[in-house]
PDB file of N, CA and C in Angstrom:
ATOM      1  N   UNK A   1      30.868 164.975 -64.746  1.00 84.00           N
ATOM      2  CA  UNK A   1      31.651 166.174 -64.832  1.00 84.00           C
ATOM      3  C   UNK A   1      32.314 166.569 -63.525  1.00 84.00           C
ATOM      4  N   UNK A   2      31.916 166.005 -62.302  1.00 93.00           N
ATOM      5  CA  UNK A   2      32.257 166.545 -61.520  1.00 93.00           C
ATOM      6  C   UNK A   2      34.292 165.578 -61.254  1.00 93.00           C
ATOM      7  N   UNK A   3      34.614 164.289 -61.271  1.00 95.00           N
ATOM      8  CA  UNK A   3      35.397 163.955 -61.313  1.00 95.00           C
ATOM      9  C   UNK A   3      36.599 164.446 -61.187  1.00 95.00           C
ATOM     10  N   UNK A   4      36.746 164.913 -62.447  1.00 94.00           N
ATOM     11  CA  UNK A   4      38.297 165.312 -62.800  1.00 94.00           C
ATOM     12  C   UNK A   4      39.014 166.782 -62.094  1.00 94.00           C
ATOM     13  N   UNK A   5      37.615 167.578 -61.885  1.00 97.00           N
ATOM     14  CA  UNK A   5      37.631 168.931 -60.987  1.00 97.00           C
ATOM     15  C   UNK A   5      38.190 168.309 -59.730  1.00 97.00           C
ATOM     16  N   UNK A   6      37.611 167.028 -58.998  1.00 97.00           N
ATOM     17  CA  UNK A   6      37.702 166.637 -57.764  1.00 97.00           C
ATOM     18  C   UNK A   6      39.194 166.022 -57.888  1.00 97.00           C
ATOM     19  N   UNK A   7      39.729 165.459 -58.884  1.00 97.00           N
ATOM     20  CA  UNK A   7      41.059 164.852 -59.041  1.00 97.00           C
ATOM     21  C   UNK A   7      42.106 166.595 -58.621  1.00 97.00           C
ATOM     22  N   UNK A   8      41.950 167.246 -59.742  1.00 96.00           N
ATOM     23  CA  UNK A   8      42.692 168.290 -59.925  1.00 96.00           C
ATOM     24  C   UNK A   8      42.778 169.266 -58.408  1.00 96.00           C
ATOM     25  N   UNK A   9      41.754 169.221 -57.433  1.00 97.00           N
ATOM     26  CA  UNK A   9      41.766 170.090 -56.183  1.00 97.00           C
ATOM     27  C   UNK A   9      42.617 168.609 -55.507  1.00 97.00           C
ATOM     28  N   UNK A  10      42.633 166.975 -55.003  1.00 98.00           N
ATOM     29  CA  UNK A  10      43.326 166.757 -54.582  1.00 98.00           C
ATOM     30  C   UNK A  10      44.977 166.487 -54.880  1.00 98.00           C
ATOM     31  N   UNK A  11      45.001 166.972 -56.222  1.00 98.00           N
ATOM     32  CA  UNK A  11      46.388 167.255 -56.453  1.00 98.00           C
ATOM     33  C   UNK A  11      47.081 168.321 -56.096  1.00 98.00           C
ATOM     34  N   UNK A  12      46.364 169.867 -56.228  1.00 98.00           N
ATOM     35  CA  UNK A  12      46.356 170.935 -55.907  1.00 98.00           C
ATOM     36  C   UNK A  12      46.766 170.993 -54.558  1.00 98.00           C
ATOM     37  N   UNK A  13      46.367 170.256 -53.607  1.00 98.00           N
ATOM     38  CA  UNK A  13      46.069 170.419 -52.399  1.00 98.00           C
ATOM     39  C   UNK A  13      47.394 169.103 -51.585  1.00 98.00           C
ATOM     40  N   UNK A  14      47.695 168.560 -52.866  1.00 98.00           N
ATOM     41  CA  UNK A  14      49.541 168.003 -52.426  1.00 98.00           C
ATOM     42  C   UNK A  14      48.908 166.085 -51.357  1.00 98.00           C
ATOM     43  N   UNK A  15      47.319 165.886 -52.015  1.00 98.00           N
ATOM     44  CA  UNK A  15      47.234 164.657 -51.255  1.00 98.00           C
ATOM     45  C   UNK A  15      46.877 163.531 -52.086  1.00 98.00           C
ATOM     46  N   UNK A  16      47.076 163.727 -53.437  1.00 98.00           N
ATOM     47  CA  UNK A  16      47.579 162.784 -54.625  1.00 98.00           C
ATOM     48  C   UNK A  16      48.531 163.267 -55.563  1.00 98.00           C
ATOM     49  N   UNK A  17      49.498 162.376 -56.278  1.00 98.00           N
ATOM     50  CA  UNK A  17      50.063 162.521 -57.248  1.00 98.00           C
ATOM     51  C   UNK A  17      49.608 162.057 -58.717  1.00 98.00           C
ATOM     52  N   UNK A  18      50.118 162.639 -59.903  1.00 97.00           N
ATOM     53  CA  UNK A  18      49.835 162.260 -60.410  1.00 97.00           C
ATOM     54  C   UNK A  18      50.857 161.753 -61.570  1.00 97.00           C
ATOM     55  N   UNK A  19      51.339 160.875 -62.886  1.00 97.00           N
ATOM     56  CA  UNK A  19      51.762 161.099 -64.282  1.00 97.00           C
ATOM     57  C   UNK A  19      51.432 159.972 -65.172  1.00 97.00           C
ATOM     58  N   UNK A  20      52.060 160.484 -66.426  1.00 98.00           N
ATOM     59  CA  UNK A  20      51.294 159.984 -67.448  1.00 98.00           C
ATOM     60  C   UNK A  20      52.335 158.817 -67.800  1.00 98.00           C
ATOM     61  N   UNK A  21      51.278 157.384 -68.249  1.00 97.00           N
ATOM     62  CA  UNK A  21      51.768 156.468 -68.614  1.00 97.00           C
ATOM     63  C   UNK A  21      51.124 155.658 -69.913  1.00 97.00           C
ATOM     64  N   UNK A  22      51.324 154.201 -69.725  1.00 97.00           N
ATOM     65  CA  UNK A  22      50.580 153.666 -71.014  1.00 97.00           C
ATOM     66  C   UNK A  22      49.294 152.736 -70.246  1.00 97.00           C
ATOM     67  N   UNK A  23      48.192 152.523 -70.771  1.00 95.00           N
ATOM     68  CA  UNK A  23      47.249 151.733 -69.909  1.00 95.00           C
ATOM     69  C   UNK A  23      47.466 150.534 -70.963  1.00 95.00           C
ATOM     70  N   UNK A  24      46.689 149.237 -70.228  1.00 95.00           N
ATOM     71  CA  UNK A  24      46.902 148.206 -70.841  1.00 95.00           C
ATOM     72  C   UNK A  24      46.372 147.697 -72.023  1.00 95.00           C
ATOM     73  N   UNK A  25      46.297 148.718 -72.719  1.00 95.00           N
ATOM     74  CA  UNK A  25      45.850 148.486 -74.290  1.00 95.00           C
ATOM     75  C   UNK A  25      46.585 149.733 -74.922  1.00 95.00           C
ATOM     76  N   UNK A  26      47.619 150.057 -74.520  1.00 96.00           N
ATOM     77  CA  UNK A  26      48.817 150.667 -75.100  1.00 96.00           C
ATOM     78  C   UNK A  26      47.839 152.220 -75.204  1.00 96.00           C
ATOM     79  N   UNK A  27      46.989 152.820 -74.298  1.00 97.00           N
ATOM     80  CA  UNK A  27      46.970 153.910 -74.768  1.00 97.00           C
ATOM     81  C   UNK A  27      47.264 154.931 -73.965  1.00 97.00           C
ATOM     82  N   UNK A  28      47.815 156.135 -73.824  1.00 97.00           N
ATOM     83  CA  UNK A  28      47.885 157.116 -73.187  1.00 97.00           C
ATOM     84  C   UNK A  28      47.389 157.420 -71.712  1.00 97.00           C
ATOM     85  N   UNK A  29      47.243 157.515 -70.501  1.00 97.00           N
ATOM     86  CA  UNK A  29      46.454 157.574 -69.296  1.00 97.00           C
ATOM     87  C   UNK A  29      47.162 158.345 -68.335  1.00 97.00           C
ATOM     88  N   UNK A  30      46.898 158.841 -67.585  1.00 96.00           N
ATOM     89  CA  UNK A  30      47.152 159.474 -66.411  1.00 96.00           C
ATOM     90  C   UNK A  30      46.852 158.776 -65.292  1.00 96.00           C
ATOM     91  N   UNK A  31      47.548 158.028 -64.309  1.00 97.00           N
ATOM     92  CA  UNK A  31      47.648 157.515 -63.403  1.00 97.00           C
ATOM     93  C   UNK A  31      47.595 158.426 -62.024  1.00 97.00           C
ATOM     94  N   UNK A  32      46.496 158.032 -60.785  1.00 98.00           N
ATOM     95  CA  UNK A  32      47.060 158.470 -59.405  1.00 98.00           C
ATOM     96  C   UNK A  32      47.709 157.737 -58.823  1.00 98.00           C
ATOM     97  N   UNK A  33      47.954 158.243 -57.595  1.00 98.00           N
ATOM     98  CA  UNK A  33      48.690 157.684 -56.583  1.00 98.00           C
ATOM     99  C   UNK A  33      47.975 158.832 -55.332  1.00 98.00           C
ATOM    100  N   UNK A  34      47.628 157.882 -54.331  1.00 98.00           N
ATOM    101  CA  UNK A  34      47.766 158.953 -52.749  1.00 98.00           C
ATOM    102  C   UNK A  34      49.315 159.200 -52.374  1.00 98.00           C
ATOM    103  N   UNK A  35      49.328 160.460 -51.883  1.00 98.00           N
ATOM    104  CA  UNK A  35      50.849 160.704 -51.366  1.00 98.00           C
ATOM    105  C   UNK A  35      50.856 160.291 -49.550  1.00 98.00           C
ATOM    106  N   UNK A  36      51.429 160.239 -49.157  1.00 98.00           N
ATOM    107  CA  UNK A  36      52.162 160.258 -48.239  1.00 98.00           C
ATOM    108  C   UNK A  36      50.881 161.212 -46.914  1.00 98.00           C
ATOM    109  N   UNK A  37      50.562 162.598 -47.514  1.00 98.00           N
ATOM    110  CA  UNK A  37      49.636 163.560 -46.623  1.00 98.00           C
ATOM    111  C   UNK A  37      48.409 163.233 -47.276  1.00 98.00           C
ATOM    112  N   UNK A  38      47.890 162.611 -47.910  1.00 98.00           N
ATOM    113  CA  UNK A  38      46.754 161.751 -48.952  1.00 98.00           C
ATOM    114  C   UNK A  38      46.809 160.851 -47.249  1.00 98.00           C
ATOM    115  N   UNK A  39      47.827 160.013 -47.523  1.00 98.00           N
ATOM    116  CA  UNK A  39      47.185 158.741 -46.943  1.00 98.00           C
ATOM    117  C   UNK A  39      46.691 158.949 -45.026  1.00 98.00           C
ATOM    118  N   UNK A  40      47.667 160.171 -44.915  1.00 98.00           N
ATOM    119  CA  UNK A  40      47.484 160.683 -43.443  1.00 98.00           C
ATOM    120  C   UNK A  40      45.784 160.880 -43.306  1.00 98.00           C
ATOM    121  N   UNK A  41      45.640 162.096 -44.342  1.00 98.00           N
ATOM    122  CA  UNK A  41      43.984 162.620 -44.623  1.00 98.00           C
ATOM    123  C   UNK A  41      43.340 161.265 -44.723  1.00 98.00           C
ATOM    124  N   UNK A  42      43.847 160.356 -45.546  1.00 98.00           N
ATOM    125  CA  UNK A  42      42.483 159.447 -45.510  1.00 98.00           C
ATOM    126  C   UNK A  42      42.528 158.648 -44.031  1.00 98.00           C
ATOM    127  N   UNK A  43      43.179 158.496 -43.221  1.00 98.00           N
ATOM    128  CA  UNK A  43      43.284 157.458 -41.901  1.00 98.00           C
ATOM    129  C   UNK A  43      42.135 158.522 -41.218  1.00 98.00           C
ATOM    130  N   UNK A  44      42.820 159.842 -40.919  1.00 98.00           N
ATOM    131  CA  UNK A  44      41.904 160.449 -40.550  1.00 98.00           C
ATOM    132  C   UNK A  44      40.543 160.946 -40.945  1.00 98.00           C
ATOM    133  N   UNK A  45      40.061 160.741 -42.087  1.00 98.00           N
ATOM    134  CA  UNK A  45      38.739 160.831 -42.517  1.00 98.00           C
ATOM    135  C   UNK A  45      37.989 159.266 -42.182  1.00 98.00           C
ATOM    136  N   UNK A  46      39.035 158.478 -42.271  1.00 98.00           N
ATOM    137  CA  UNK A  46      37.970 156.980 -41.595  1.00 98.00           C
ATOM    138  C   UNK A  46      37.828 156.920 -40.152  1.00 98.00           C
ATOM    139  N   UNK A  47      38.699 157.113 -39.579  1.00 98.00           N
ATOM    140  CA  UNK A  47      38.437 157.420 -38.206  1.00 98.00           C
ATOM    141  C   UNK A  47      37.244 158.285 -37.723  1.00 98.00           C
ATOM    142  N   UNK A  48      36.908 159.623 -38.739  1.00 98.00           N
ATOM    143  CA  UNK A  48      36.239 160.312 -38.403  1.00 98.00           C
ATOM    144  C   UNK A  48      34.614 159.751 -38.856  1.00 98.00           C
ATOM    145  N   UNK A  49      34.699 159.267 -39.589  1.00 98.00           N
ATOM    146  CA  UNK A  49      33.538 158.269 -40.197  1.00 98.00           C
ATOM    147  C   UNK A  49      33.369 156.800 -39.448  1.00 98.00           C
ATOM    148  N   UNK A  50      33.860 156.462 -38.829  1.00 98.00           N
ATOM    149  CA  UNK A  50      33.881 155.492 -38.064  1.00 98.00           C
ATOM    150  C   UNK A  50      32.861 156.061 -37.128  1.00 98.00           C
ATOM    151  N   UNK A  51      33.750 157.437 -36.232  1.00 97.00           N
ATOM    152  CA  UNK A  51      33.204 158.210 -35.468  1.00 97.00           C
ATOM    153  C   UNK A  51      31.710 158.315 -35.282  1.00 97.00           C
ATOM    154  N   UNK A  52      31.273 158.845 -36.783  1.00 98.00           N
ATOM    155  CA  UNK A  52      30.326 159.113 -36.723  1.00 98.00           C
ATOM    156  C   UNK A  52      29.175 157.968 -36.850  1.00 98.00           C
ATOM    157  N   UNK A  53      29.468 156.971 -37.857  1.00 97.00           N
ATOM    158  CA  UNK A  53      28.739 156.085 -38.070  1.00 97.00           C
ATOM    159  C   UNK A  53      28.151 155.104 -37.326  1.00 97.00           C
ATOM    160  N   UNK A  54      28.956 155.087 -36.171  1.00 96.00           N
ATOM    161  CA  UNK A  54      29.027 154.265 -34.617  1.00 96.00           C
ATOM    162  C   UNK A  54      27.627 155.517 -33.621  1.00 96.00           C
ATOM    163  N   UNK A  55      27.771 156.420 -34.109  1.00 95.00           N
ATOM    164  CA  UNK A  55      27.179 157.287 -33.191  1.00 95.00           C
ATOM    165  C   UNK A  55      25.396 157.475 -33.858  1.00 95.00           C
ATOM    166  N   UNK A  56      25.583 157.177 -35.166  1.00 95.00           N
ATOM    167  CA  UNK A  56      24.003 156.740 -35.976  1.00 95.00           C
ATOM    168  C   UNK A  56      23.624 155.490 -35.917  1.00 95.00           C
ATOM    169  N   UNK A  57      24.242 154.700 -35.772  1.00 95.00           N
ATOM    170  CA  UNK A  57      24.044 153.220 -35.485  1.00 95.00           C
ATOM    171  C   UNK A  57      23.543 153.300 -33.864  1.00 95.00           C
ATOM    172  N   UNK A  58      24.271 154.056 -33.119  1.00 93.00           N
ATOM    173  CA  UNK A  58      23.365 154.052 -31.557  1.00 93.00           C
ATOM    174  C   UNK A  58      22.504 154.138 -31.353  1.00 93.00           C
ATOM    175  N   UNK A  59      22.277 155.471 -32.262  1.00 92.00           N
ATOM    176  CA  UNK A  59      20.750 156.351 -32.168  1.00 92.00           C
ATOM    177  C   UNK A  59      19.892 155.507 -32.668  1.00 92.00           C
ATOM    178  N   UNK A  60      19.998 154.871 -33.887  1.00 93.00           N
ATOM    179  CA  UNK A  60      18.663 153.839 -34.588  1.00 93.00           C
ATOM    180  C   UNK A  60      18.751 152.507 -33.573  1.00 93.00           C
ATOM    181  N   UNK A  61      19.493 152.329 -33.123  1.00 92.00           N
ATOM    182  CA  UNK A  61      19.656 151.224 -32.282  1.00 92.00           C
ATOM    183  C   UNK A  61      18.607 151.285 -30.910  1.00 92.00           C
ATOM    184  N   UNK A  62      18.274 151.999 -30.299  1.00 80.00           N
ATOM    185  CA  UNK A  62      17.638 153.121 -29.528  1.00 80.00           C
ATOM    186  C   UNK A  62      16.400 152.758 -29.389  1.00 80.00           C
ATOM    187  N   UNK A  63      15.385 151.768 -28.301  1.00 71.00           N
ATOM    188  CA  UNK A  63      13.984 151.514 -28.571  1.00 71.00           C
ATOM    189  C   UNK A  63      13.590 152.746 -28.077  1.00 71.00           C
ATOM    190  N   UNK A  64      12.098 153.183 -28.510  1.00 60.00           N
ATOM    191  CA  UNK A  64      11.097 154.583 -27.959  1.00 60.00           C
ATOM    192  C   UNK A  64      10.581 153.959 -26.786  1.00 60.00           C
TER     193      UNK A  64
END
């Protein structure tokens, strides 16, 4: 349930697009796409996860 709420706030929020097409068994679907400020947000959310993940990997890395 949580999904489609999460689709509808990044559309809302102008960092996916969305419209309706046919899927490959001819039925009805709604297709995304990242936009343009989608793909900005996501460079910068990996970067920031990079960030961090490099910085937990130190710490366990770390003898006592």
């Amino acid at each position: 349930g949580s999904l489609y709420p999460a689709l509808y706030r990044l559309e809302h929020q102008g960092l996916i697009a969305s419209e309706w097409g046919e899927s490959e068994n001819k039925r009805k679907a709604k297709f995304y796409r990242l936009t343009d400020a989608g793909k900005k947000r996501l460079r910068a959310e990996q970067e920031k996860w990079g960030r961090f993940s490099a910085a937990v990997a130190g710490i366990l890395s770390t003898e006592a």
